[in-house]
Amino acid sequence: MTMDKHLQRRQFLLTATAAAGFALAHPLGHAQGLPESARIFAGFAPGGTVDVTGRRVADKLRDVLARSVVVENRTGAGGQIALSALKIAPADGLTLLVTPMSMLGIYPHTYKKLPYDPVADFQPVSQAVRFDFGFAVGPMVPASVKTLADFVGWCKANPKDANFGSPAAGSVPHFVAELFGRAASIDLKHVPYRGTQPAIADLIGGQVASVSGPVGEFLQHLPAGKVRLLATSGAARSKFAPGVATYAEQGFKDIVFDEWFGFYMPAKVPADALGRAVTAIRNALSSPDMVEALAQMGLEARPSSPAELAALLKKDSERWAPLIKTIGFTAES
């Protein structure tokens, strides 16, 4: 073998070895064997906390769960459209749903018939986030209204305008405001929306007096001053709005609530596919940049095991059952 051929052969071997090493080390090397696409259903409008949570996690699952992971907004019926879509989706580990607890833990107490069974039709994967609720007013309410007591006084003086929007009829933020209205002895008329952001749009536009929704939904609107937070629903002040007093601090001691979003798959998903999703979502939610991104929306990242999520849903559903009876709400009311 001539010197030139020897050098060419040596260079070829070095190049091939380097390429093989790159393929092993580079994450996209593993992506080649992944399914082409996966999807995450979200039952509420783009821009809200459910949608943002789904999209943030989807970004982290690309080239981990599948080469492409997209969020599909299946809005309508207070989140039921998305749940119905998940129910009939293939149980192949490539279709997930991110949903608030309300649709699974509260709706069974308010609807005589649902198009899904919250336990039998879905496989818990992981809790996603937890958050408190906020109660905010807009331009319809005078700037002099700065507390819940002020708002109660305004409602009594303006009963025809005493109303509130929420992301869905029968959701936790709906009931938090209902309980507040009852405790304050005011008749707050409910206006349901397809997500909190559409409700806030009408709040800013002066079509609705107040909105009850996740604290994080209001944060981006506070600097302009057209939305004013009057209260938050946690046991302590929200770290995302520390200057706002809680319901309890303002005399409504029984209004202490939070909620969570969780990831689910269709029932009967294979154990190996479930395991991959659990690990991928836990890693996604545990990354520092994800924790920071969610915090900007007033959300605390809270990954869990499937068993922990199932237990949490059971606990919250049992807590809300007697409260809903007290409120007297049904989907037909």
Tab-separated table of N, CA, C and O in Angstrom, residues 119-227:
chain	number	residue	atom	x	y	z
A	119	VAL	N	-62.569	7.957	35.578
A	119	VAL	CA	-61.614	6.970	36.090
A	119	VAL	C	-61.371	5.854	35.077
A	119	VAL	O	-60.227	5.536	34.740
A	120	ALA	N	-62.447	5.277	34.547
A	120	ALA	CA	-62.312	4.103	33.676
A	120	ALA	C	-61.736	4.430	32.299
A	120	ALA	O	-61.075	3.593	31.684
A	121	ASP	N	-61.963	5.645	31.803
A	121	ASP	CA	-61.583	5.957	30.426
A	121	ASP	C	-60.191	6.552	30.274
A	121	ASP	O	-59.705	6.704	29.148
A	122	PHE	N	-59.545	6.886	31.391
A	122	PHE	CA	-58.265	7.587	31.291
A	122	PHE	C	-57.213	6.988	32.212
A	122	PHE	O	-57.528	6.496	33.296
A	123	GLN	N	-55.972	7.088	31.770
A	123	GLN	CA	-54.829	6.643	32.549
A	123	GLN	C	-54.080	7.856	33.087
A	123	GLN	O	-53.548	8.656	32.312
A	124	PRO	N	-54.042	8.051	34.415
A	124	PRO	CA	-53.228	9.146	34.963
A	124	PRO	C	-51.758	8.969	34.577
A	124	PRO	O	-51.242	7.847	34.585
A	125	VAL	N	-51.100	10.069	34.259
A	125	VAL	CA	-49.680	10.033	33.916
A	125	VAL	C	-48.868	10.790	34.956
A	125	VAL	O	-48.015	10.234	35.628
A	126	SER	N	-49.141	12.082	35.093
A	126	SER	CA	-48.398	12.911	36.051
A	126	SER	C	-49.156	14.194	36.318
A	126	SER	O	-49.791	14.760	35.425
A	127	GLN	N	-49.092	14.651	37.562
A	127	GLN	CA	-49.526	16.015	37.828
A	127	GLN	C	-48.577	16.939	37.071
A	127	GLN	O	-47.399	16.610	36.859
A	128	ALA	N	-49.080	18.092	36.663
A	128	ALA	CA	-48.241	19.038	35.931
A	128	ALA	C	-47.871	20.232	36.796
A	128	ALA	O	-46.693	20.490	37.038
A	129	VAL	N	-48.879	20.974	37.252
A	129	VAL	CA	-48.658	22.192	38.028
A	129	VAL	C	-49.758	22.354	39.067
A	129	VAL	O	-50.817	21.710	38.982
A	130	ARG	N	-49.515	23.224	40.053
A	130	ARG	CA	-50.561	23.664	40.965
A	130	ARG	C	-50.589	25.184	40.962
A	130	ARG	O	-49.614	25.835	40.586
A	131	PHE	N	-51.733	25.742	41.394
A	131	PHE	CA	-51.876	27.193	41.359
A	131	PHE	C	-53.053	27.632	42.221
A	131	PHE	O	-53.944	26.830	42.555
A	132	ASP	N	-53.038	28.899	42.604
A	132	ASP	CA	-54.157	29.518	43.304
A	132	ASP	C	-55.033	30.245	42.297
A	132	ASP	O	-54.644	30.458	41.146
A	133	PHE	N	-56.204	30.655	42.751
A	133	PHE	CA	-57.105	31.441	41.918
A	133	PHE	C	-57.056	32.908	42.314
A	133	PHE	O	-56.769	33.247	43.467
A	134	GLY	N	-57.362	33.755	41.356
A	134	GLY	CA	-57.464	35.172	41.617
A	134	GLY	C	-58.859	35.666	41.277
A	134	GLY	O	-59.568	35.053	40.470
A	135	PHE	N	-59.241	36.753	41.916
A	135	PHE	CA	-60.512	37.414	41.599
A	135	PHE	C	-60.177	38.838	41.192
A	135	PHE	O	-59.574	39.591	41.976
A	136	ALA	N	-60.527	39.199	39.954
A	136	ALA	CA	-60.115	40.489	39.410
A	136	ALA	C	-61.300	41.270	38.874
A	136	ALA	O	-62.320	40.701	38.484
A	137	VAL	N	-61.158	42.575	38.862
A	137	VAL	CA	-62.164	43.466	38.281
A	137	VAL	C	-61.520	44.268	37.159
A	137	VAL	O	-60.290	44.344	37.061
A	138	GLY	N	-62.387	44.873	36.321
A	138	GLY	CA	-61.912	45.637	35.175
A	138	GLY	C	-62.523	47.021	35.125
A	138	GLY	O	-63.064	47.519	36.132
A	139	PRO	N	-62.497	47.651	33.965
A	139	PRO	CA	-62.947	49.039	33.820
A	139	PRO	C	-64.407	49.295	34.178
A	139	PRO	O	-64.767	50.434	34.475
A	140	MET	N	-65.251	48.256	34.134
A	140	MET	CA	-66.644	48.458	34.511
A	140	MET	C	-66.769	48.869	35.977
A	140	MET	O	-67.721	49.546	36.379
A	141	VAL	N	-65.800	48.449	36.777
A	141	VAL	CA	-65.824	48.710	38.215
A	141	VAL	C	-64.919	49.910	38.511
A	141	VAL	O	-63.768	49.942	38.072
A	142	PRO	N	-65.391	50.905	39.262
A	142	PRO	CA	-64.598	52.114	39.540
A	142	PRO	C	-63.249	51.807	40.178
A	142	PRO	O	-63.104	50.827	40.921
A	143	ALA	N	-62.268	52.664	39.892
A	143	ALA	CA	-60.914	52.484	40.428
A	143	ALA	C	-60.878	52.563	41.946
A	143	ALA	O	-59.930	52.085	42.576
A	144	SER	N	-61.904	53.142	42.539
A	144	SER	CA	-61.967	53.238	44.001
A	144	SER	C	-62.186	51.885	44.660
A	144	SER	O	-61.966	51.724	45.869
A	145	VAL	N	-62.615	50.888	43.877
A	145	VAL	CA	-62.826	49.526	44.401
A	145	VAL	C	-61.481	48.814	44.428
A	145	VAL	O	-60.932	48.449	43.393
A	146	LYS	N	-60.949	48.624	45.641
A	146	LYS	CA	-59.612	48.050	45.793
A	146	LYS	C	-59.595	46.758	46.609
A	146	LYS	O	-58.583	46.074	46.679
A	147	THR	N	-60.706	46.449	47.294
A	147	THR	CA	-60.782	45.251	48.135
A	147	THR	C	-62.078	44.505	47.854
A	147	THR	O	-62.975	45.015	47.164
A	148	LEU	N	-62.188	43.312	48.414
A	148	LEU	CA	-63.433	42.559	48.272
A	148	LEU	C	-64.594	43.300	48.923
A	148	LEU	O	-65.714	43.306	48.396
A	149	ALA	N	-64.342	43.930	50.066
A	149	ALA	CA	-65.404	44.687	50.742
A	149	ALA	C	-65.894	45.832	49.857
A	149	ALA	O	-67.102	46.091	49.756
A	150	ASP	N	-64.960	46.499	49.184
A	150	ASP	CA	-65.337	47.560	48.248
A	150	ASP	C	-66.207	47.000	47.124
A	150	ASP	O	-67.199	47.608	46.722
A	151	PHE	N	-65.805	45.831	46.606
A	151	PHE	CA	-66.542	45.225	45.491
A	151	PHE	C	-67.943	44.822	45.927
A	151	PHE	O	-68.910	44.997	45.185
A	152	VAL	N	-68.055	44.281	47.135
A	152	VAL	CA	-69.375	43.901	47.659
A	152	VAL	C	-70.278	45.133	47.726
A	152	VAL	O	-71.453	45.092	47.319
A	153	GLY	N	-69.733	46.229	48.219
A	153	GLY	CA	-70.506	47.458	48.289
A	153	GLY	C	-70.949	47.932	46.912
A	153	GLY	O	-72.090	48.376	46.722
A	154	TRP	N	-70.045	47.839	45.937
A	154	TRP	CA	-70.386	48.247	44.567
A	154	TRP	C	-71.477	47.359	43.975
A	154	TRP	O	-72.393	47.844	43.313
A	155	CYS	N	-71.366	46.049	44.222
A	155	CYS	CA	-72.379	45.118	43.701
A	155	CYS	C	-73.760	45.416	44.281
A	155	CYS	O	-74.773	45.363	43.568
A	156	LYS	N	-73.810	45.723	45.559
A	156	LYS	CA	-75.097	46.015	46.189
A	156	LYS	C	-75.691	47.317	45.644
A	156	LYS	O	-76.922	47.455	45.541
A	157	ALA	N	-74.823	48.245	45.258
A	157	ALA	CA	-75.300	49.509	44.687
A	157	ALA	C	-75.608	49.379	43.199
A	157	ALA	O	-76.360	50.201	42.646
A	158	ASN	N	-75.040	48.335	42.553
A	158	ASN	CA	-75.222	48.143	41.109
A	158	ASN	C	-75.576	46.685	40.806
A	158	ASN	O	-74.826	45.981	40.113
A	159	PRO	N	-76.694	46.198	41.322
A	159	PRO	CA	-77.012	44.771	41.212
A	159	PRO	C	-77.123	44.271	39.769
A	159	PRO	O	-76.812	43.105	39.499
A	160	LYS	N	-77.531	45.113	38.835
A	160	LYS	CA	-77.659	44.668	37.442
A	160	LYS	C	-76.302	44.386	36.802
A	160	LYS	O	-76.207	43.608	35.852
A	161	ASP	N	-75.254	44.999	37.312
A	161	ASP	CA	-73.906	44.806	36.763
A	161	ASP	C	-73.062	43.834	37.585
A	161	ASP	O	-71.883	43.627	37.275
A	162	ALA	N	-73.643	43.267	38.617
A	162	ALA	CA	-72.894	42.357	39.498
A	162	ALA	C	-72.759	40.988	38.832
A	162	ALA	O	-73.641	40.128	38.945
A	163	ASN	N	-71.659	40.783	38.109
A	163	ASN	CA	-71.461	39.510	37.427
A	163	ASN	C	-69.985	39.132	37.427
A	163	ASN	O	-69.123	39.936	37.790
A	164	PHE	N	-69.700	37.914	37.027
A	164	PHE	CA	-68.305	37.461	36.919
A	164	PHE	C	-68.197	36.427	35.810
A	164	PHE	O	-69.128	35.672	35.544
A	165	GLY	N	-67.036	36.415	35.169
A	165	GLY	CA	-66.728	35.394	34.188
A	165	GLY	C	-65.812	34.343	34.778
A	165	GLY	O	-65.072	34.606	35.728
A	166	SER	N	-65.873	33.136	34.216
A	166	SER	CA	-64.964	32.062	34.607
A	166	SER	C	-64.633	31.247	33.364
A	166	SER	O	-65.307	31.362	32.344
A	167	PRO	N	-63.593	30.404	33.429
A	167	PRO	CA	-63.206	29.634	32.242
A	167	PRO	C	-64.195	28.555	31.828
A	167	PRO	O	-64.122	28.055	30.707
A	168	ALA	N	-65.122	28.192	32.718
A	168	ALA	CA	-66.109	27.160	32.364
A	168	ALA	C	-67.149	27.039	33.466
A	168	ALA	O	-66.820	27.168	34.655
A	169	ALA	N	-68.372	26.778	33.085
A	169	ALA	CA	-69.416	26.506	34.071
A	169	ALA	C	-69.109	25.185	34.770
A	169	ALA	O	-68.781	24.187	34.123
A	170	GLY	N	-69.185	25.186	36.089
A	170	GLY	CA	-68.904	23.967	36.840
A	170	GLY	C	-67.434	23.744	37.136
A	170	GLY	O	-67.056	22.690	37.636
A	171	SER	N	-66.592	24.738	36.859
A	171	SER	CA	-65.161	24.629	37.154
A	171	SER	C	-64.886	25.166	38.560
A	171	SER	O	-65.730	25.839	39.159
A	172	VAL	N	-63.700	24.898	39.084
A	172	VAL	CA	-63.355	25.387	40.418
A	172	VAL	C	-63.407	26.914	40.506
A	172	VAL	O	-63.998	27.450	41.450
A	173	PRO	N	-62.837	27.670	39.541
A	173	PRO	CA	-62.945	29.128	39.666
A	173	PRO	C	-64.388	29.626	39.631
A	173	PRO	O	-64.705	30.636	40.270
A	174	HIS	N	-65.253	28.927	38.925
A	174	HIS	CA	-66.679	29.258	38.961
A	174	HIS	C	-67.208	29.120	40.385
A	174	HIS	O	-67.833	30.033	40.935
A	175	PHE	N	-66.905	27.993	41.021
A	175	PHE	CA	-67.447	27.739	42.360
A	175	PHE	C	-66.807	28.619	43.432
A	175	PHE	O	-67.461	28.979	44.414
A	176	VAL	N	-65.536	28.965	43.255
A	176	VAL	CA	-64.892	29.862	44.220
A	176	VAL	C	-65.638	31.191	44.260
A	176	VAL	O	-65.940	31.732	45.333
A	177	ALA	N	-65.961	31.728	43.083
A	177	ALA	CA	-66.697	32.998	43.033
A	177	ALA	C	-68.123	32.842	43.536
A	177	ALA	O	-68.668	33.744	44.184
A	178	GLU	N	-68.745	31.701	43.259
A	178	GLU	CA	-70.099	31.450	43.766
A	178	GLU	C	-70.097	31.436	45.297
A	178	GLU	O	-70.981	32.031	45.938
A	179	LEU	N	-69.105	30.767	45.884
A	179	LEU	CA	-69.012	30.704	47.337
A	179	LEU	C	-68.750	32.089	47.928
A	179	LEU	O	-69.289	32.432	48.985
A	180	PHE	N	-67.937	32.871	47.240
A	180	PHE	CA	-67.691	34.243	47.674
A	180	PHE	C	-68.986	35.054	47.660
A	180	PHE	O	-69.306	35.761	48.624
A	181	GLY	N	-69.729	34.974	46.555
A	181	GLY	CA	-70.989	35.707	46.454
A	181	GLY	C	-71.957	35.333	47.554
A	181	GLY	O	-72.608	36.210	48.157
A	182	ARG	N	-72.059	34.049	47.847
A	182	ARG	CA	-72.954	33.593	48.919
A	182	ARG	C	-72.500	34.115	50.271
A	182	ARG	O	-73.308	34.576	51.077
A	183	ALA	N	-71.195	34.019	50.532
A	183	ALA	CA	-70.673	34.470	51.823
A	183	ALA	C	-70.849	35.977	51.994
A	183	ALA	O	-71.018	36.466	53.121
A	184	ALA	N	-70.821	36.710	50.884
A	184	ALA	CA	-70.950	38.167	50.940
A	184	ALA	C	-72.398	38.643	50.820
A	184	ALA	O	-72.652	39.849	50.880
A	185	SER	N	-73.312	37.696	50.630
A	185	SER	CA	-74.740	38.014	50.465
A	185	SER	C	-74.999	38.938	49.275
A	185	SER	O	-75.759	39.901	49.353
A	186	ILE	N	-74.330	38.628	48.156
A	186	ILE	CA	-74.596	39.351	46.914
A	186	ILE	C	-74.941	38.336	45.825
A	186	ILE	O	-74.483	37.188	45.860
A	187	ASP	N	-75.746	38.742	44.868
A	187	ASP	CA	-76.152	37.862	43.769
A	187	ASP	C	-75.223	38.107	42.584
A	187	ASP	O	-75.452	38.996	41.769
A	188	LEU	N	-74.155	37.323	42.506
A	188	LEU	CA	-73.198	37.444	41.411
A	188	LEU	C	-73.636	36.532	40.263
A	188	LEU	O	-73.658	35.310	40.412
A	189	LYS	N	-73.987	37.114	39.160
A	189	LYS	CA	-74.423	36.330	38.003
A	189	LYS	C	-73.202	35.797	37.250
A	189	LYS	O	-72.245	36.526	36.992
A	190	HIS	N	-73.258	34.510	36.897
A	190	HIS	CA	-72.118	33.849	36.264
A	190	HIS	C	-72.202	33.929	34.742
A	190	HIS	O	-73.252	33.692	34.149
A	191	VAL	N	-71.050	34.234	34.114
A	191	VAL	CA	-70.934	34.250	32.660
A	191	VAL	C	-69.808	33.284	32.277
A	191	VAL	O	-68.630	33.580	32.498
A	192	PRO	N	-70.141	32.100	31.754
A	192	PRO	CA	-69.099	31.126	31.413
A	192	PRO	C	-68.423	31.433	30.087
A	192	PRO	O	-69.038	31.959	29.162
A	193	TYR	N	-67.130	31.094	29.998
A	193	TYR	CA	-66.343	31.305	28.778
A	193	TYR	C	-65.624	30.009	28.411
A	193	TYR	O	-65.632	29.038	29.169
A	194	ARG	N	-64.966	30.023	27.243
A	194	ARG	CA	-64.134	28.894	26.815
A	194	ARG	C	-62.679	29.157	27.187
A	194	ARG	O	-61.804	29.246	26.335
A	195	GLY	N	-62.434	29.352	28.450
A	195	GLY	CA	-61.089	29.656	28.923
A	195	GLY	C	-61.056	30.998	29.626
A	195	GLY	O	-61.938	31.841	29.427
A	196	THR	N	-60.036	31.203	30.454
A	196	THR	CA	-59.941	32.443	31.220
A	196	THR	C	-59.547	33.633	30.355
A	196	THR	O	-60.008	34.752	30.587
A	197	GLN	N	-58.693	33.426	29.352
A	197	GLN	CA	-58.260	34.556	28.530
A	197	GLN	C	-59.415	35.221	27.770
A	197	GLN	O	-59.495	36.457	27.727
A	198	PRO	N	-60.351	34.465	27.178
A	198	PRO	CA	-61.511	35.120	26.574
A	198	PRO	C	-62.328	35.911	27.597
A	198	PRO	O	-62.866	36.979	27.288
A	199	ALA	N	-62.406	35.396	28.829
A	199	ALA	CA	-63.129	36.121	29.884
A	199	ALA	C	-62.405	37.422	30.231
A	199	ALA	O	-63.039	38.472	30.405
A	200	ILE	N	-61.083	37.357	30.303
A	200	ILE	CA	-60.306	38.553	30.624
A	200	ILE	C	-60.410	39.584	29.494
A	200	ILE	O	-60.436	40.800	29.746
A	201	ALA	N	-60.483	39.109	28.257
A	201	ALA	CA	-60.649	40.035	27.133
A	201	ALA	C	-61.935	40.845	27.295
A	201	ALA	O	-61.955	42.065	27.069
A	202	ASP	N	-63.014	40.180	27.707
A	202	ASP	CA	-64.274	40.892	27.950
A	202	ASP	C	-64.195	41.751	29.207
A	202	ASP	O	-64.847	42.797	29.294
A	203	LEU	N	-63.403	41.315	30.188
A	203	LEU	CA	-63.199	42.116	31.397
A	203	LEU	C	-62.533	43.441	31.026
A	203	LEU	O	-62.994	44.519	31.436
A	204	ILE	N	-61.483	43.362	30.232
A	204	ILE	CA	-60.769	44.567	29.801
A	204	ILE	C	-61.662	45.448	28.928
A	204	ILE	O	-61.610	46.674	28.990
A	205	GLY	N	-62.515	44.796	28.139
A	205	GLY	CA	-63.407	45.530	27.257
A	205	GLY	C	-64.630	46.105	27.939
A	205	GLY	O	-65.426	46.810	27.305
A	206	GLY	N	-64.799	45.800	29.232
A	206	GLY	CA	-65.928	46.346	29.966
A	206	GLY	C	-67.237	45.612	29.778
A	206	GLY	O	-68.305	46.102	30.154
A	207	GLN	N	-67.192	44.379	29.221
A	207	GLN	CA	-68.419	43.604	29.032
A	207	GLN	C	-68.795	42.777	30.265
A	207	GLN	O	-69.921	42.314	30.386
A	208	VAL	N	-67.838	42.567	31.145
A	208	VAL	CA	-68.093	41.807	32.371
A	208	VAL	C	-67.372	42.529	33.511
A	208	VAL	O	-66.318	43.148	33.303
A	209	ALA	N	-67.973	42.487	34.712
A	209	ALA	CA	-67.432	43.261	35.835
A	209	ALA	C	-66.201	42.627	36.462
A	209	ALA	O	-65.265	43.325	36.869
A	210	SER	N	-66.197	41.299	36.571
A	210	SER	CA	-65.119	40.613	37.278
A	210	SER	C	-64.869	39.250	36.657
A	210	SER	O	-65.694	38.734	35.896
A	211	VAL	N	-63.738	38.662	36.996
A	211	VAL	CA	-63.386	37.326	36.501
A	211	VAL	C	-62.709	36.549	37.619
A	211	VAL	O	-61.868	37.082	38.357
A	212	SER	N	-63.088	35.286	37.746
A	212	SER	CA	-62.436	34.354	38.667
A	212	SER	C	-61.673	33.337	37.829
A	212	SER	O	-62.255	32.674	36.965
A	213	GLY	N	-60.360	33.249	38.053
A	213	GLY	CA	-59.540	32.323	37.275
A	213	GLY	C	-58.185	32.137	37.917
A	213	GLY	O	-57.871	32.766	38.933
A	214	PRO	N	-57.339	31.282	37.342
A	214	PRO	CA	-55.999	31.081	37.885
A	214	PRO	C	-55.233	32.395	37.986
A	214	PRO	O	-55.299	33.239	37.083
A	215	VAL	N	-54.507	32.584	39.085
A	215	VAL	CA	-53.756	33.822	39.296
A	215	VAL	C	-52.873	34.157	38.097
A	215	VAL	O	-52.808	35.306	37.653
A	216	GLY	N	-52.215	33.146	37.561
A	216	GLY	CA	-51.283	33.385	36.469
A	216	GLY	C	-51.916	33.968	35.225
A	216	GLY	O	-51.237	34.618	34.426
A	217	GLU	N	-53.201	33.726	35.041
A	217	GLU	CA	-53.882	34.245	33.854
A	217	GLU	C	-53.937	35.774	33.857
A	217	GLU	O	-54.038	36.405	32.805
A	218	PHE	N	-53.885	36.375	35.043
A	218	PHE	CA	-54.030	37.827	35.154
A	218	PHE	C	-52.703	38.576	35.097
A	218	PHE	O	-52.681	39.781	34.829
A	219	LEU	N	-51.596	37.893	35.380
A	219	LEU	CA	-50.329	38.570	35.594
A	219	LEU	C	-49.907	39.457	34.432
A	219	LEU	O	-49.442	40.583	34.639
A	220	GLN	N	-50.049	38.967	33.217
A	220	GLN	CA	-49.597	39.753	32.062
A	220	GLN	C	-50.437	41.010	31.843
A	220	GLN	O	-50.005	41.937	31.159
A	221	HIS	N	-51.636	41.044	32.426
A	221	HIS	CA	-52.541	42.170	32.217
A	221	HIS	C	-52.468	43.219	33.326
A	221	HIS	O	-53.025	44.302	33.183
A	222	LEU	N	-51.789	42.911	34.422
A	222	LEU	CA	-51.773	43.829	35.560
A	222	LEU	C	-50.989	45.117	35.313
A	222	LEU	O	-51.435	46.193	35.740
A	223	PRO	N	-49.837	45.074	34.649
A	223	PRO	CA	-49.059	46.311	34.495
A	223	PRO	C	-49.818	47.448	33.812
A	223	PRO	O	-49.609	48.617	34.138
A	224	ALA	N	-50.699	47.124	32.867
A	224	ALA	CA	-51.441	48.172	32.152
A	224	ALA	C	-52.503	48.819	33.025
A	224	ALA	O	-53.002	49.900	32.704
A	225	GLY	N	-52.875	48.172	34.128
A	225	GLY	CA	-53.819	48.766	35.067
A	225	GLY	C	-55.286	48.568	34.758
A	225	GLY	O	-56.151	48.964	35.544
A	226	LYS	N	-55.595	47.925	33.620
A	226	LYS	CA	-57.009	47.728	33.276
A	226	LYS	C	-57.619	46.541	34.012
A	226	LYS	O	-58.834	46.394	34.074
A	227	VAL	N	-56.769	45.695	34.552
A	227	VAL	CA	-57.207	44.560	35.369
A	227	VAL	C	-56.613	44.736	36.759
A	227	VAL	O	-55.422	45.004	36.903
